[in-house]
Structures are given as structure tokens and as C-alpha cells.
mmCIF file of C-alpha atoms in Angstrom:
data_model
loop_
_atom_site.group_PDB
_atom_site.id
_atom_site.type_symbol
_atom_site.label_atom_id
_atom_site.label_comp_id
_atom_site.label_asym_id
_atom_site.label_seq_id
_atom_site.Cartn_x
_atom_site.Cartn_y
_atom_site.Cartn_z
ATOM 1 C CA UNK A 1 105.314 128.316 119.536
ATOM 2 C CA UNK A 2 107.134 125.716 120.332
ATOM 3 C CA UNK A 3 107.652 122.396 117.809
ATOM 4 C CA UNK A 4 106.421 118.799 119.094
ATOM 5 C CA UNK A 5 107.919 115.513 117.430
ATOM 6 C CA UNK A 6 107.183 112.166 117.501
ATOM 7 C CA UNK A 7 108.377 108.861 115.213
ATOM 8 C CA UNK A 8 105.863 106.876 113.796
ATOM 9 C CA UNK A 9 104.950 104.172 110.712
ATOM 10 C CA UNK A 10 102.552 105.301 108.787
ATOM 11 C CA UNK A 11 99.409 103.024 107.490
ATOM 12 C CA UNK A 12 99.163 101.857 104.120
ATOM 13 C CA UNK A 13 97.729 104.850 101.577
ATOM 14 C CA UNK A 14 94.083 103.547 101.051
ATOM 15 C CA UNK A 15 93.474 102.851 105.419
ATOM 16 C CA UNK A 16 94.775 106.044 105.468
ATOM 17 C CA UNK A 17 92.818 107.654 102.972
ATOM 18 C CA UNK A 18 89.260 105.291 104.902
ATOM 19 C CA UNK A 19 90.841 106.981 108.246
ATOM 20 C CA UNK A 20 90.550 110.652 107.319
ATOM 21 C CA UNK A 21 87.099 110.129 105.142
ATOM 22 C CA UNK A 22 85.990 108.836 108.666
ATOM 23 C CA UNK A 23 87.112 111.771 110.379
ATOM 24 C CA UNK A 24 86.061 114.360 107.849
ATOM 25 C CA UNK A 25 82.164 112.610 108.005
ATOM 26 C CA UNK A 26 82.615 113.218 112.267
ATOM 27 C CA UNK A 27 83.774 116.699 111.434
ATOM 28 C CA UNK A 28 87.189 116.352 113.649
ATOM 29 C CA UNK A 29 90.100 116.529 112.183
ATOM 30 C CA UNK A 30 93.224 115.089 113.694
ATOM 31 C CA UNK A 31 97.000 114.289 113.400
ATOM 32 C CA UNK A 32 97.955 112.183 109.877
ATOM 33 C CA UNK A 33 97.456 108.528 110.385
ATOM 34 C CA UNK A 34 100.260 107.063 112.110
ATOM 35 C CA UNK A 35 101.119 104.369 114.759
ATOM 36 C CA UNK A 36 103.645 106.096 116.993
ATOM 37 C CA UNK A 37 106.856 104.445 117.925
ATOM 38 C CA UNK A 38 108.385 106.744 119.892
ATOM 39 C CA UNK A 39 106.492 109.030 121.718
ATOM 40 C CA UNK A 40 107.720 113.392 122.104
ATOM 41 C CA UNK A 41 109.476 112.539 125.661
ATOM 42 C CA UNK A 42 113.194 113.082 124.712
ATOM 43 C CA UNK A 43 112.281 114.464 121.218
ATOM 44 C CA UNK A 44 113.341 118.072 122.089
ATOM 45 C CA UNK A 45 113.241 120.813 119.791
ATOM 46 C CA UNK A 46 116.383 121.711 119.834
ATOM 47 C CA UNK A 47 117.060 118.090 117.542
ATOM 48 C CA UNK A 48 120.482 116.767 119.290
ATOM 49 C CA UNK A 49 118.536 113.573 119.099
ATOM 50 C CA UNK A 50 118.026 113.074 115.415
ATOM 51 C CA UNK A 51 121.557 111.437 114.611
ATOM 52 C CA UNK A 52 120.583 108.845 117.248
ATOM 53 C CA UNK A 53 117.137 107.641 116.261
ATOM 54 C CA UNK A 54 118.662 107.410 112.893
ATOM 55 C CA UNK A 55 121.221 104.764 114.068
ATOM 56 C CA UNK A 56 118.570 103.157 115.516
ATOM 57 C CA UNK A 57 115.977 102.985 112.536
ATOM 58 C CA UNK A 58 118.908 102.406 110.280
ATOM 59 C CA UNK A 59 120.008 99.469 112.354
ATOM 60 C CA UNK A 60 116.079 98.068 112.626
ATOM 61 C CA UNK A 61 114.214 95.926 110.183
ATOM 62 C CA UNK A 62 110.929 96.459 108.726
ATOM 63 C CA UNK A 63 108.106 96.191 110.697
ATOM 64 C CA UNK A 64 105.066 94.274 110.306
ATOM 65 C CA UNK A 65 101.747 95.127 111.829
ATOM 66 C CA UNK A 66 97.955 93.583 111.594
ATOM 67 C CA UNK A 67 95.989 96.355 111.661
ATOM 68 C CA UNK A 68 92.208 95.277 113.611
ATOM 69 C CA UNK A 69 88.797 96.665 114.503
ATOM 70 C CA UNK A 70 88.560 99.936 116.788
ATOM 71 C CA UNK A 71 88.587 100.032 120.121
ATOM 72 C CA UNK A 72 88.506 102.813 122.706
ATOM 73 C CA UNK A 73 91.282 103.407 125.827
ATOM 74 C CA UNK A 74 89.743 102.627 129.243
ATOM 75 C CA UNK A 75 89.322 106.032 130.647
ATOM 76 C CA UNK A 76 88.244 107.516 127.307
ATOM 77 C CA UNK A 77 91.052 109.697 126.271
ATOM 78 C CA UNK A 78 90.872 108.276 122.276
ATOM 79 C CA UNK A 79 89.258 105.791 119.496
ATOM 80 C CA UNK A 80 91.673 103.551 118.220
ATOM 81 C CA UNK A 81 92.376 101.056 115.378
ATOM 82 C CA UNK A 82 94.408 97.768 117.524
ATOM 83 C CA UNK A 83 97.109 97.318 116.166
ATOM 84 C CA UNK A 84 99.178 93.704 116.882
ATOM 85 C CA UNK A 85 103.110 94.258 116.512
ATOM 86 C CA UNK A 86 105.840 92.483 118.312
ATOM 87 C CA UNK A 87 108.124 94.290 116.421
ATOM 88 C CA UNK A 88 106.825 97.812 116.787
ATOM 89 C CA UNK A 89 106.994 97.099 120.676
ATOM 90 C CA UNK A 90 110.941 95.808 120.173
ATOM 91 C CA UNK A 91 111.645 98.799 118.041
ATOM 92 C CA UNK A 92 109.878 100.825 120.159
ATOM 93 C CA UNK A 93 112.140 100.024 123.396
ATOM 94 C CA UNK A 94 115.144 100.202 121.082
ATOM 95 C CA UNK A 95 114.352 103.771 120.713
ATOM 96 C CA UNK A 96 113.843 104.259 124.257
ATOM 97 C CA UNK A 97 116.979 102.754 124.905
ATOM 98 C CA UNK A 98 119.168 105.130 122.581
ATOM 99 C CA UNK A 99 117.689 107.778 123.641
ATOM 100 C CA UNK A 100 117.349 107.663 127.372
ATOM 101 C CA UNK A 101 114.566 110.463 128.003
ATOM 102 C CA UNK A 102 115.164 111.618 131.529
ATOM 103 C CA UNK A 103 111.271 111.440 131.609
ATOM 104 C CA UNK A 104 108.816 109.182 130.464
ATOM 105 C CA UNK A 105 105.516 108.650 129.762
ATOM 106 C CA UNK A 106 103.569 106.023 131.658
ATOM 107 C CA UNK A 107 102.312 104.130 128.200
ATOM 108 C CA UNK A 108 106.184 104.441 127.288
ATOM 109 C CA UNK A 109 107.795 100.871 127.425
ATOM 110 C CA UNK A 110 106.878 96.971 127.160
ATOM 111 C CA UNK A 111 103.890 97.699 128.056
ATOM 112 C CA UNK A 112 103.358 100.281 125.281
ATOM 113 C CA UNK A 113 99.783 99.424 122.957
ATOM 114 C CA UNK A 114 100.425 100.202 119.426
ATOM 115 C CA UNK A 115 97.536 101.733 118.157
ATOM 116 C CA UNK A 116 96.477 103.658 114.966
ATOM 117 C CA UNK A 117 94.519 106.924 116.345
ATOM 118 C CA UNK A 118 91.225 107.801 114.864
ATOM 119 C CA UNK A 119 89.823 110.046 117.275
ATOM 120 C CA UNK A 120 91.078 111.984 120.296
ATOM 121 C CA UNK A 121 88.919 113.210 123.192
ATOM 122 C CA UNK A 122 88.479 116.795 122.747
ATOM 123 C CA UNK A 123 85.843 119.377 123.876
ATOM 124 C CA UNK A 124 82.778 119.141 121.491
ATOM 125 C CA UNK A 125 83.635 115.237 120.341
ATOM 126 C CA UNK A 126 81.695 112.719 122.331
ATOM 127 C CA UNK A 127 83.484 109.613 121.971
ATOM 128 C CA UNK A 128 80.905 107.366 123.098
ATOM 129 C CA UNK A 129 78.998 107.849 120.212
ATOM 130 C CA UNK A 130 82.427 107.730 117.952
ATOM 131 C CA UNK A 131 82.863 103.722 119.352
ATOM 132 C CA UNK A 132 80.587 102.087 117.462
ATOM 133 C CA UNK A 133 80.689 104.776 114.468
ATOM 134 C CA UNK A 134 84.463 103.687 114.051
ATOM 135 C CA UNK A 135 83.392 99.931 114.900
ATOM 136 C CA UNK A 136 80.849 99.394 112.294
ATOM 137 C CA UNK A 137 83.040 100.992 109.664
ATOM 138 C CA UNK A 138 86.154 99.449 110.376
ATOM 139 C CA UNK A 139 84.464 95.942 111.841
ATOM 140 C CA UNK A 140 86.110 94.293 108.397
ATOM 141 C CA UNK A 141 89.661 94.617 110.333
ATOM 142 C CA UNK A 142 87.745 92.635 112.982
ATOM 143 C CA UNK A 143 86.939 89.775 110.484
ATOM 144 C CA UNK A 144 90.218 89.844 108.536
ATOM 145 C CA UNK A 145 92.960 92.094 110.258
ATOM 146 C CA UNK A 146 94.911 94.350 107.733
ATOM 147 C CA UNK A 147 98.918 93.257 107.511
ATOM 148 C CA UNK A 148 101.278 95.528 106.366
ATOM 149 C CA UNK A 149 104.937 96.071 106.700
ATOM 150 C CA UNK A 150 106.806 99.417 107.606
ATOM 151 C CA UNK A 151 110.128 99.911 105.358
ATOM 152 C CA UNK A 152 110.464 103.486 107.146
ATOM 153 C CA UNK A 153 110.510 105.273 110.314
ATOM 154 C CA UNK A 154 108.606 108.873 109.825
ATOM 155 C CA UNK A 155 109.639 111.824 112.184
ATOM 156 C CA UNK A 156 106.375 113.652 112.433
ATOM 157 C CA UNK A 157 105.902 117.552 113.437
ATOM 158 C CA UNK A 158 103.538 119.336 115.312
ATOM 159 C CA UNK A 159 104.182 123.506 114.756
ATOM 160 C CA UNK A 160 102.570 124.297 118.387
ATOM 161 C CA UNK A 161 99.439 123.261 120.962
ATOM 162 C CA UNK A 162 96.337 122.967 118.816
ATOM 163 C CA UNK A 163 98.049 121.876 115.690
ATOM 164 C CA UNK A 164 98.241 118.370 113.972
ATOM 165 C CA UNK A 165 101.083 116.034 113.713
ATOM 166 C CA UNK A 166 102.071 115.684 110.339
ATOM 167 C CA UNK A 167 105.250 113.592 108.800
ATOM 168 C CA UNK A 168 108.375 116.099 107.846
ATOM 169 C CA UNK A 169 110.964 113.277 107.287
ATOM 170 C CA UNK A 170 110.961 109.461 106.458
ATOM 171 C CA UNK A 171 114.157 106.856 107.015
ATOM 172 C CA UNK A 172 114.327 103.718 106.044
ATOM 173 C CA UNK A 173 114.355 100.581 108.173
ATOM 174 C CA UNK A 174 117.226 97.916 107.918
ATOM 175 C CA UNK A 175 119.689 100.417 105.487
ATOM 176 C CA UNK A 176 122.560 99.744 108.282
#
């Protein structure tokens, strides 16, 4: 099996730990809490890319995100907390930049939508009864959005297909 990568800034512990006691009373279990940053296109196994992404997080500030109520992607594909980050966007397309994929995905770019994931669309999971599950018991992020800042970038590893991404490395932001 083949790994899967991805960067990402990870929540702080307690939404994290309200995340997975979400997901655990749905009975789905799913990747480790993260809003991605950079997305697996160009994040190839073989790891020639690692010295560059740390440049690039090295070189970056921390970055702050308000964390809001869920949400669900038109089309259905996942449950979502909205997250609002000018700077995860900029960091994001830094990334991109560096790294150059020679394919992309189409949510790759400016017009990339931070998100923190809460639930994917998968056989078995009916997502149209997760929406206002994950509404009602994240609806305080609605009233009073959740701000935190990101002092690291987190490379997080997926072994194969059908496993869960989970972080294997942090770096810091702004330490160049």
C-alpha cells in the first residue's frame, strides 16, 4: 500500500476532542481533526518534496482561523466546520507555489474553502441526517466563532485507501 500525505493545522485540543466525541456518537470514524493546507497533489511518496514545504512553513507566520457552525459541500461529498482564514488561503497558495504539482485539484487555489472535516460521505453514512446533527451541536461556533492561531504546519499520513489521516510530523510557522 501505498502512503498518502497532506499538510494541515490542527484545531485546538478540546474542538478536537468535541469533533471525535461527535463522530464516535455517529459511529464513523474519520481522519484526525485538521484543516488542510495543502492538499496530497504533489505530496508523493517518494518525499523529494519535504525540504521544500519546510522552507515554506519556516518562512510563514502563524495562522489565525475563526472556526464557525457546520455546513455541508453542495453536492454532498462532506460535513464541515467553516472555517474563515485569509491567511490559511495565502499560505495555502504559497505552498502551491513551491511546489508546483504538475496536477491539481479543482478546490486547489484562491478559491480553496478552508474547512475543518467532520464527516465524509461514505457508504452506510447518510449525511443528510449528519447536517443538522453537526449543526445543533456545534451551532455555538455560529453564535460566537472559535479563534485560534496555528504556530505549526503538521504533515499528516495516510498508510493506504481505507485508512485515516493522522499527523506524523509538526514544523513550526515563522522559525525562518
Amino acid at each position: 500500500m501505498t502512503p498518502a500525505f497532506l499538510l494541515g493545522l490542527l484545531p485546538p485540543p478540546d474542538l478536537a476532542a468535541r469533533v471525535e466525541a461527535f463522530r464516535t456518537r455517529l459511529r464513523v470514524c474519520e481522519s484526525t481533526p485538521h484543516v488542510t493546507v495543502k492538499a496530497r497533489s504533489g505530496l508523493d511518496p517518494g518525499l523529494a518534496w519535504l525540504p521544500v514545504v519546510r522552507e515554506v512553513v519556516a518562512a510563514s507566520p502563524p495562522v489565525t482561523l475563526y472556526l464557525s457552525g457546520a455546513r455541508a459541500f453542495r453536492g454532498g461529498r462532506a460535513v464541515y466546520l467553516a472555517v474563515h482564514s485569509p491567511e490559511a488561503v495565502t499560505l495555502h497558495l504559497r505552498l502551491l507555489e513551491a511546489l508546483r504539482p504538475p496536477t491539481r485539484f479543482s478546490d486547489e487555489g484562491a478559491h480553496m474553502t478552508p474547512h475543518l472535516t467532520l464527516v465524509l460521505r461514505r457508504r452506510g453514512v447518510d449525511l443528510r441526517a449528519v447536517l443538522p446533527a453537526a449543526q445543533a451541536e456545534f451551532a455555538d461556533l455560529d453564535v460566537r466563532p472559535l479563534p485560534f492561531t496555528a504556530r505549526e504546519v503538521w504533515l499528516l499520513r495516510k498508510p493506504g485507501p481505507g485508512g485515516r489521516y493522522v499527523p506524523e510530523e509538526g514544523w513550526p510557522l515563522g522559525q525562518g
